[in-house]
Short mmCIF file of N, CA and C in Angstrom, two decimals:
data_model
loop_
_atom_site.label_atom_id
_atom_site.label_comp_id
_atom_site.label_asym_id
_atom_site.label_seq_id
_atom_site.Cartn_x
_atom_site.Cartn_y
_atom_site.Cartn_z
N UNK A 1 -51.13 14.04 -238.47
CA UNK A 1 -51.00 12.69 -238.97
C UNK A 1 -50.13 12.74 -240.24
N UNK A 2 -48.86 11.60 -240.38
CA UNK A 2 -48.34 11.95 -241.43
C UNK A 2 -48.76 11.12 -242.81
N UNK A 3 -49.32 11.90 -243.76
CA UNK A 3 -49.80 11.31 -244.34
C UNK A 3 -49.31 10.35 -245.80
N UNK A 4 -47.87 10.38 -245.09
CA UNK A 4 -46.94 8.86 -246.13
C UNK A 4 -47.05 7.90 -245.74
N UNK A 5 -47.71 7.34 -244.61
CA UNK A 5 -48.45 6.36 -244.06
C UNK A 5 -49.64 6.05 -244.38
N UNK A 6 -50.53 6.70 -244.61
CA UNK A 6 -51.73 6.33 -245.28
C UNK A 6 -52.03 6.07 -246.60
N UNK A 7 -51.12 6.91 -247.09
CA UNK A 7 -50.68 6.75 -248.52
C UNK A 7 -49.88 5.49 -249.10
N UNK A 8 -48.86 5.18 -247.89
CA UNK A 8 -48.42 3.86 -247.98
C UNK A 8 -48.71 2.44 -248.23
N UNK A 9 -50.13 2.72 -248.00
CA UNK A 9 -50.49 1.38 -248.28
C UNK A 9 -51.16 1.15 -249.22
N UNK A 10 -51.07 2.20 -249.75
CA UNK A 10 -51.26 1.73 -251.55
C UNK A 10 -50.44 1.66 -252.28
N UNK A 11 -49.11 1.52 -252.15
CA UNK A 11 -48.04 0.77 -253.07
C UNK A 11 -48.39 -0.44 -253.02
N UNK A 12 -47.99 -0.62 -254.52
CA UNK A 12 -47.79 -2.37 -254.69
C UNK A 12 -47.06 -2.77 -255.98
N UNK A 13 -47.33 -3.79 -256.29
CA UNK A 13 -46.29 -3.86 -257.68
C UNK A 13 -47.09 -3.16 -258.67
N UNK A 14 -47.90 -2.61 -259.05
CA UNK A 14 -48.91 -1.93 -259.43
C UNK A 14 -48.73 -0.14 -259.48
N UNK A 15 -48.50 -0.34 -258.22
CA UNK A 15 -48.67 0.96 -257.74
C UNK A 15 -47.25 1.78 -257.38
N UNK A 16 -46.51 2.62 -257.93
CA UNK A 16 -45.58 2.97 -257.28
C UNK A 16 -45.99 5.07 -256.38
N UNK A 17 -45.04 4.53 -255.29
CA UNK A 17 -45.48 5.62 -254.07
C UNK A 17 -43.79 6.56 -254.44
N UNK A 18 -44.10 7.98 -254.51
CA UNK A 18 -42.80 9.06 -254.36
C UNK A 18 -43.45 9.91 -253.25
N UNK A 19 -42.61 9.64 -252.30
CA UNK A 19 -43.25 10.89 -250.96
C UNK A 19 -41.49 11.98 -250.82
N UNK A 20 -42.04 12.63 -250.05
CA UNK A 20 -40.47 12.94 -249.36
C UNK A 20 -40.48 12.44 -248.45
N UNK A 21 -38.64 12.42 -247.96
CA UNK A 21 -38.30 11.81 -246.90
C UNK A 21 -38.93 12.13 -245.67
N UNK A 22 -39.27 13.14 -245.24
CA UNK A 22 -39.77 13.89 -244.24
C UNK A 22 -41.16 13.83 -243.70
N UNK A 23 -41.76 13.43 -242.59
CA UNK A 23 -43.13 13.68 -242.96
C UNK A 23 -43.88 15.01 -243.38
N UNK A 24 -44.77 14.40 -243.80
CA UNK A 24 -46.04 15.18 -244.46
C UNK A 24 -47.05 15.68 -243.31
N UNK A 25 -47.32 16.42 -242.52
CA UNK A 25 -48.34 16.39 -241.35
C UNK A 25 -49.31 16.81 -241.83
N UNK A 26 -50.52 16.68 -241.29
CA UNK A 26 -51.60 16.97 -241.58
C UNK A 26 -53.10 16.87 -240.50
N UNK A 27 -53.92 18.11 -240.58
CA UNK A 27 -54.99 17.20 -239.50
C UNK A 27 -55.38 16.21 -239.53
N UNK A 28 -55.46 14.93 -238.48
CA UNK A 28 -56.42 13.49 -238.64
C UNK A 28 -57.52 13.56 -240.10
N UNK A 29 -58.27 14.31 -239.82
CA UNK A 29 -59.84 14.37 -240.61
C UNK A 29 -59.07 14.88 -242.47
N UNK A 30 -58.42 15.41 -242.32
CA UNK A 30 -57.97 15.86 -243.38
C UNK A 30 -56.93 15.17 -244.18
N UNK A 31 -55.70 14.44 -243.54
CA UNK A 31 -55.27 12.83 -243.95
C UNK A 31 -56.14 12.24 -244.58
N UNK A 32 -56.71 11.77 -243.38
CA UNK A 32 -57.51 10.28 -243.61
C UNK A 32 -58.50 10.93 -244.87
N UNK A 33 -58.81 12.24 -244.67
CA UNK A 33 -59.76 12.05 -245.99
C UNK A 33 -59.50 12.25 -247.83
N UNK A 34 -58.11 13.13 -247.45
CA UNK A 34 -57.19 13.20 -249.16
C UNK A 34 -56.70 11.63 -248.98
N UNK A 35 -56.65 11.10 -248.17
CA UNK A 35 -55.79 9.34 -248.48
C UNK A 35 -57.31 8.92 -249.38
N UNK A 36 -58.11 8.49 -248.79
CA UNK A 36 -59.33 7.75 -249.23
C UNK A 36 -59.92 8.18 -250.57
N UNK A 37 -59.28 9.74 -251.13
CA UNK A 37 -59.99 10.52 -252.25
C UNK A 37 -58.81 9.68 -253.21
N UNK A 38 -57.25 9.95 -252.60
CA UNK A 38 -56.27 9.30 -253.51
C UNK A 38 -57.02 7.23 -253.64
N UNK A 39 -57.39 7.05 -252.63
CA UNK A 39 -57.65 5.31 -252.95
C UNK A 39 -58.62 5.33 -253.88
N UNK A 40 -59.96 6.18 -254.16
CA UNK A 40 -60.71 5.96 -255.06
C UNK A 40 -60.12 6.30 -256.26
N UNK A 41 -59.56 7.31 -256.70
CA UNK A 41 -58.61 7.91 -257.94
C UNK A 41 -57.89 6.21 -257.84
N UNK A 42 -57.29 5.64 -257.25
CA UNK A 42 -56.35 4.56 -257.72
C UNK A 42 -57.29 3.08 -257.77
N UNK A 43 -58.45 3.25 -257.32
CA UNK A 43 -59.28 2.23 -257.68
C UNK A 43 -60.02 2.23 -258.80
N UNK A 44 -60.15 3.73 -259.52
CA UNK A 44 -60.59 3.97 -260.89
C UNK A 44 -59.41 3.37 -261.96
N UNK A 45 -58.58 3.97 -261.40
CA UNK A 45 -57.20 3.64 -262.55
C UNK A 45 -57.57 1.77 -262.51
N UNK A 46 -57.55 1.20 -261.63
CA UNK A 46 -57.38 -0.38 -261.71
C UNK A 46 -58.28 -0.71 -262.50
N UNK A 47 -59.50 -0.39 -261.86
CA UNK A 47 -60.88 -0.77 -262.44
C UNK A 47 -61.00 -0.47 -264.43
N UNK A 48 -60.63 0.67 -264.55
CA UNK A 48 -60.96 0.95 -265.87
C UNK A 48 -59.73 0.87 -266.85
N UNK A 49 -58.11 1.05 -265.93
CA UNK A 49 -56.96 1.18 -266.90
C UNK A 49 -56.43 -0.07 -266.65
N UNK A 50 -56.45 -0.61 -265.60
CA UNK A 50 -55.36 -2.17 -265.56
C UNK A 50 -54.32 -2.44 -265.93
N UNK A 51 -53.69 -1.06 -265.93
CA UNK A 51 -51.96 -1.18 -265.90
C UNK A 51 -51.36 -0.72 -264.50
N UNK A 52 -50.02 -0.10 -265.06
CA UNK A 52 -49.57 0.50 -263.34
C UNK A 52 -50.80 1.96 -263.14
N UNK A 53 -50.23 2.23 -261.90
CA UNK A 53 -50.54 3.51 -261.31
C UNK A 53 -49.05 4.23 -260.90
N UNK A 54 -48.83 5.69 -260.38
CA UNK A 54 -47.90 6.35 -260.29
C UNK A 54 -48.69 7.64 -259.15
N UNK A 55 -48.11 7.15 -257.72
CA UNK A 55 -48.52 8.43 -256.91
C UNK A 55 -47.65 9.08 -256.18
N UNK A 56 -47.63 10.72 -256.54
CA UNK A 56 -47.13 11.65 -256.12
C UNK A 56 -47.31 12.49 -255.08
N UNK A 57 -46.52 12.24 -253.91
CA UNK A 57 -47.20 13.36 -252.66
C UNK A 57 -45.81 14.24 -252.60
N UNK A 58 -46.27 15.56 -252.33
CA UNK A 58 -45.94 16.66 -252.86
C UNK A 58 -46.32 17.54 -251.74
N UNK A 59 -44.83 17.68 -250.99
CA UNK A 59 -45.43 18.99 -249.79
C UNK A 59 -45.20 20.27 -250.29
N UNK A 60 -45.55 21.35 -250.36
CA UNK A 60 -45.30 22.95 -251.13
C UNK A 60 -45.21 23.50 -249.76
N UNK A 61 -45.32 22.71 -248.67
CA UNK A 61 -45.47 24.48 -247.76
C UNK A 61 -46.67 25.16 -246.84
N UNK A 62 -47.21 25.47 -247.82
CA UNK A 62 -48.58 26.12 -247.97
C UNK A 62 -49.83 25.12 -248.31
N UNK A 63 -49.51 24.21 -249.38
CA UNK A 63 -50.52 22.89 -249.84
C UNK A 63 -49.58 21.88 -249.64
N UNK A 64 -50.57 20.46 -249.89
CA UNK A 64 -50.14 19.26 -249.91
C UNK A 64 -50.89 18.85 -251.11
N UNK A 65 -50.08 18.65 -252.41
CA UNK A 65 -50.47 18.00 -253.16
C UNK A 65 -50.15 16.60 -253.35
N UNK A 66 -51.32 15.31 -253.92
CA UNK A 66 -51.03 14.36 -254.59
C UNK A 66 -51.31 14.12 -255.71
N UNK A 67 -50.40 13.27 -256.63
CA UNK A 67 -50.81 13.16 -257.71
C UNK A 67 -50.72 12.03 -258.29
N UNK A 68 -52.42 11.28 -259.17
CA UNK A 68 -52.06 9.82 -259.30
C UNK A 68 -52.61 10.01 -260.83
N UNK A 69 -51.67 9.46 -261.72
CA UNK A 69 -51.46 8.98 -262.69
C UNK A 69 -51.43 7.34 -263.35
N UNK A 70 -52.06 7.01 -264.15
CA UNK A 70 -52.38 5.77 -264.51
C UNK A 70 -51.99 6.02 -265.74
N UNK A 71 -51.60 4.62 -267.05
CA UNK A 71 -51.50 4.30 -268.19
C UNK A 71 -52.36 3.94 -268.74
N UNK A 72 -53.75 3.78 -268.29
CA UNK A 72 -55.29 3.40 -269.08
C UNK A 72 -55.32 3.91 -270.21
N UNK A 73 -56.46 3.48 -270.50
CA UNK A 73 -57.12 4.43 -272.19
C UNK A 73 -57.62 5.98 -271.92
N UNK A 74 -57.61 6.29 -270.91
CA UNK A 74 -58.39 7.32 -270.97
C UNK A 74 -59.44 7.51 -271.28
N UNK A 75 -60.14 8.64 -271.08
CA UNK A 75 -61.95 9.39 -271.58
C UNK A 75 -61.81 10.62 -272.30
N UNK A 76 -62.72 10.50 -272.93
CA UNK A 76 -63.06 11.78 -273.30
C UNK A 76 -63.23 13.04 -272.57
N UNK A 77 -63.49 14.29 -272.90
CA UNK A 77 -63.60 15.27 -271.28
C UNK A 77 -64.76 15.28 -271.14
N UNK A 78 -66.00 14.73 -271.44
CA UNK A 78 -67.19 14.53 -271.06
C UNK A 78 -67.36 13.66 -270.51
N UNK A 79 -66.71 12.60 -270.33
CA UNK A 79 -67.22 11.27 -269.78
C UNK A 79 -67.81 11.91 -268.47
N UNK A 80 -66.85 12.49 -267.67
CA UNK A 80 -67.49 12.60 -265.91
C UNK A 80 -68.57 13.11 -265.60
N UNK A 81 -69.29 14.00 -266.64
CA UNK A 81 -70.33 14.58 -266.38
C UNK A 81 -71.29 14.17 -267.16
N UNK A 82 -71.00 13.58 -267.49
CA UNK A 82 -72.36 12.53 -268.34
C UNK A 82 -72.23 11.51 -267.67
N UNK A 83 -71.62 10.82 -266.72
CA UNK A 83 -71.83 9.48 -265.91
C UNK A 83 -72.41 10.41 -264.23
N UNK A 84 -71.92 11.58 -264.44
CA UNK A 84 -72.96 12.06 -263.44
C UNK A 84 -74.47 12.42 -263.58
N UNK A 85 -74.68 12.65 -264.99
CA UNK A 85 -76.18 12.71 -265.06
C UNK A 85 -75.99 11.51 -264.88
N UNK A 86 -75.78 10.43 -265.28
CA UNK A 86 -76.59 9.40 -265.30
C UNK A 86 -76.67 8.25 -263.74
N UNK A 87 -76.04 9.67 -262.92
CA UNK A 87 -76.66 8.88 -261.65
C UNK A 87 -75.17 7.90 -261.23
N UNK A 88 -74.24 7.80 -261.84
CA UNK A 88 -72.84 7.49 -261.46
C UNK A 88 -72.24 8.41 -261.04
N UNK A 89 -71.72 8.37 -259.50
CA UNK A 89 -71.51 9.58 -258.83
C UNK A 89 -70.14 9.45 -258.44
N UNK A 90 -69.40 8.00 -258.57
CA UNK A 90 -67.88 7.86 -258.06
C UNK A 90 -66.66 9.04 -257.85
N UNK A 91 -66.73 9.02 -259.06
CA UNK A 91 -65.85 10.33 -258.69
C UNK A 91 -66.11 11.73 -258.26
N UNK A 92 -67.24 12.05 -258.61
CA UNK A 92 -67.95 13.70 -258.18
C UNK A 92 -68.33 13.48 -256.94
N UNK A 93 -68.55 12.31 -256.05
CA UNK A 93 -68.46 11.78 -254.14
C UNK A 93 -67.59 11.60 -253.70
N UNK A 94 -66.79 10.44 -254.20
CA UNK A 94 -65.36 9.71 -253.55
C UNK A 94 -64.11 10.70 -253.85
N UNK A 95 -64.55 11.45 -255.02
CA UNK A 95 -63.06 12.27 -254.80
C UNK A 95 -63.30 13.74 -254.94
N UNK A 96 -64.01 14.52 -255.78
CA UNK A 96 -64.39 15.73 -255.79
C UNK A 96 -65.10 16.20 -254.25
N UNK A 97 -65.70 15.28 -254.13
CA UNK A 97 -66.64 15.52 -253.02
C UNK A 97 -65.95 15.80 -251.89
N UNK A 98 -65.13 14.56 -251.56
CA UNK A 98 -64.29 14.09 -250.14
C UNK A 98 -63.09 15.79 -250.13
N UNK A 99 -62.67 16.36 -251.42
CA UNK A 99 -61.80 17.57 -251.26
C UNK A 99 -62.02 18.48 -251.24
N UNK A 100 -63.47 18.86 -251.62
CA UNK A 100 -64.46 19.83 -251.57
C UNK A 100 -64.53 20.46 -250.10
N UNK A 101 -65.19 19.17 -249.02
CA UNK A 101 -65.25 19.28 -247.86
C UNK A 101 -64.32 19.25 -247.14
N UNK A 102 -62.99 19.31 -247.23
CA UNK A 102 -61.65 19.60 -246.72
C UNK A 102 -61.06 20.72 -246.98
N UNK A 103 -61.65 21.33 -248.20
CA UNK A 103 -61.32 22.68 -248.73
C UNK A 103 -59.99 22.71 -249.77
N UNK A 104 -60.44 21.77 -250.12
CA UNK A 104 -59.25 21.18 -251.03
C UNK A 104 -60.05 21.22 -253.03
N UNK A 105 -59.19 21.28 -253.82
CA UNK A 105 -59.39 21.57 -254.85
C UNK A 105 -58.82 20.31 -255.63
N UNK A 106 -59.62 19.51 -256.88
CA UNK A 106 -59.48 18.55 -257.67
C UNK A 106 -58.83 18.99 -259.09
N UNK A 107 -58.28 18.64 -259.50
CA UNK A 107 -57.96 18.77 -261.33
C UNK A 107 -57.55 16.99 -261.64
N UNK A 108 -58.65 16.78 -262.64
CA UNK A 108 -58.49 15.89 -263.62
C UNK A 108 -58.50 16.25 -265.05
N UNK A 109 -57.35 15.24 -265.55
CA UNK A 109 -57.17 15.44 -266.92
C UNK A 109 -57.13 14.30 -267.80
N UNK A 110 -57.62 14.09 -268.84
CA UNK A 110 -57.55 12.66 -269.40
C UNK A 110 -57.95 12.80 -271.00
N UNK A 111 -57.52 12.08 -271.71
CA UNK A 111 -58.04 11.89 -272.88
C UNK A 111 -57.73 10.81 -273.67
N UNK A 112 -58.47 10.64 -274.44
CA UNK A 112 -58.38 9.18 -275.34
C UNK A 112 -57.27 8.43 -275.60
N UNK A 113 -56.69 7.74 -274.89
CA UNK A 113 -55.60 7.00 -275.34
C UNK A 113 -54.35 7.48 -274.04
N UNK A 114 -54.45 8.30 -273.58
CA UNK A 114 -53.30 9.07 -273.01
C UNK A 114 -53.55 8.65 -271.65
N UNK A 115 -54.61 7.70 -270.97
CA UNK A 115 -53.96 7.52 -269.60
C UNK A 115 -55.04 8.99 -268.88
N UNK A 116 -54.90 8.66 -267.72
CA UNK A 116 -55.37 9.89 -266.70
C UNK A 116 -54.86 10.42 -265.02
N UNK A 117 -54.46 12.27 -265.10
CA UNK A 117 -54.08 11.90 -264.17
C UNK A 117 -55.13 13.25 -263.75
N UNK A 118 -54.72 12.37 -262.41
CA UNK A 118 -55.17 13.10 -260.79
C UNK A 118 -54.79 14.75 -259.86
N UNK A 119 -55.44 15.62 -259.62
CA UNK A 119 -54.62 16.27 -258.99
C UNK A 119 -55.45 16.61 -257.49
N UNK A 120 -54.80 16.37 -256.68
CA UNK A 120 -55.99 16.29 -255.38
C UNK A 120 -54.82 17.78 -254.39
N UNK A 121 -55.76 18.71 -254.36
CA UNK A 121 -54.66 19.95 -253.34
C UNK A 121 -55.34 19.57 -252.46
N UNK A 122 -55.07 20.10 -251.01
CA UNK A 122 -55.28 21.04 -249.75
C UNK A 122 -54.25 21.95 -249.41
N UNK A 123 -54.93 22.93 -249.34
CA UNK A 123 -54.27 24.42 -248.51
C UNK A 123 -53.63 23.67 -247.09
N UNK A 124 -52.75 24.52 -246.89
CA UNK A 124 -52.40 24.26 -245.32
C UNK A 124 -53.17 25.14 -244.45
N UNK A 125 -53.72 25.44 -243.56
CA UNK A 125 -54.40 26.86 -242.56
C UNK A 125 -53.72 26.97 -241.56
#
């Protein structure tokens, strides 16, 4: 499944999409599930930053990286794990979770004032 199509439909004036020209292939289960990890990452950015967003899909080869970047305020580096004790699980389900079980690896980075970005891998096998 190529996954600049799924990804596609989260551009908007909001949102800008950089794929390569080429498709991106990928298994069904494994698309559809880095797309849905990238929609929650870009439904955080709306929800909490309410400026643009900026997403990067990125074939290496070997991985498929995306990467979504927002202009928000940013968090502190505790925020995520202190909204996980407290039983707010959004991102440690919808996106850690969803790449976990694909075998895919997360990096977030963020800090006060600076906006936050996304890094969602999968290996190729």
């Amino acid at each position: 499944m190529d996954l600049r199509g799924l990804l596609g439909r989260y551009a908007s004036a909001t949102v800008s999409l950089s794929a390569p020209a080429t498709p991106v292939p990928l298994p069904p289960p494994v698309a559809r599930e880095l797309a849905a990890a990238a929609g929650a990452a870009l439904d955080n950015a709306a929800r909490h930053g309410g400026g643009r967003a900026w997403v990067l899909l990125e074939d290496e080869g070997t991985a498929v990286t995306v990467s979504i970047r927002d202009e928000g305020p940013g968090f502190a580096p505790d925020r995520l794990a202190e909204a996980a004790a407290q039983g707010r699980l959004g991102v440690a389900q919808a996106i850690r979770g969803r790449l976990a079980e694909i075998g895919g690896t997360t990096r977030i980075h963020s800090a006060p004032g600076s906006g936050t970005e996304v890094e969602l891998t999968v290996p190729r096998r």
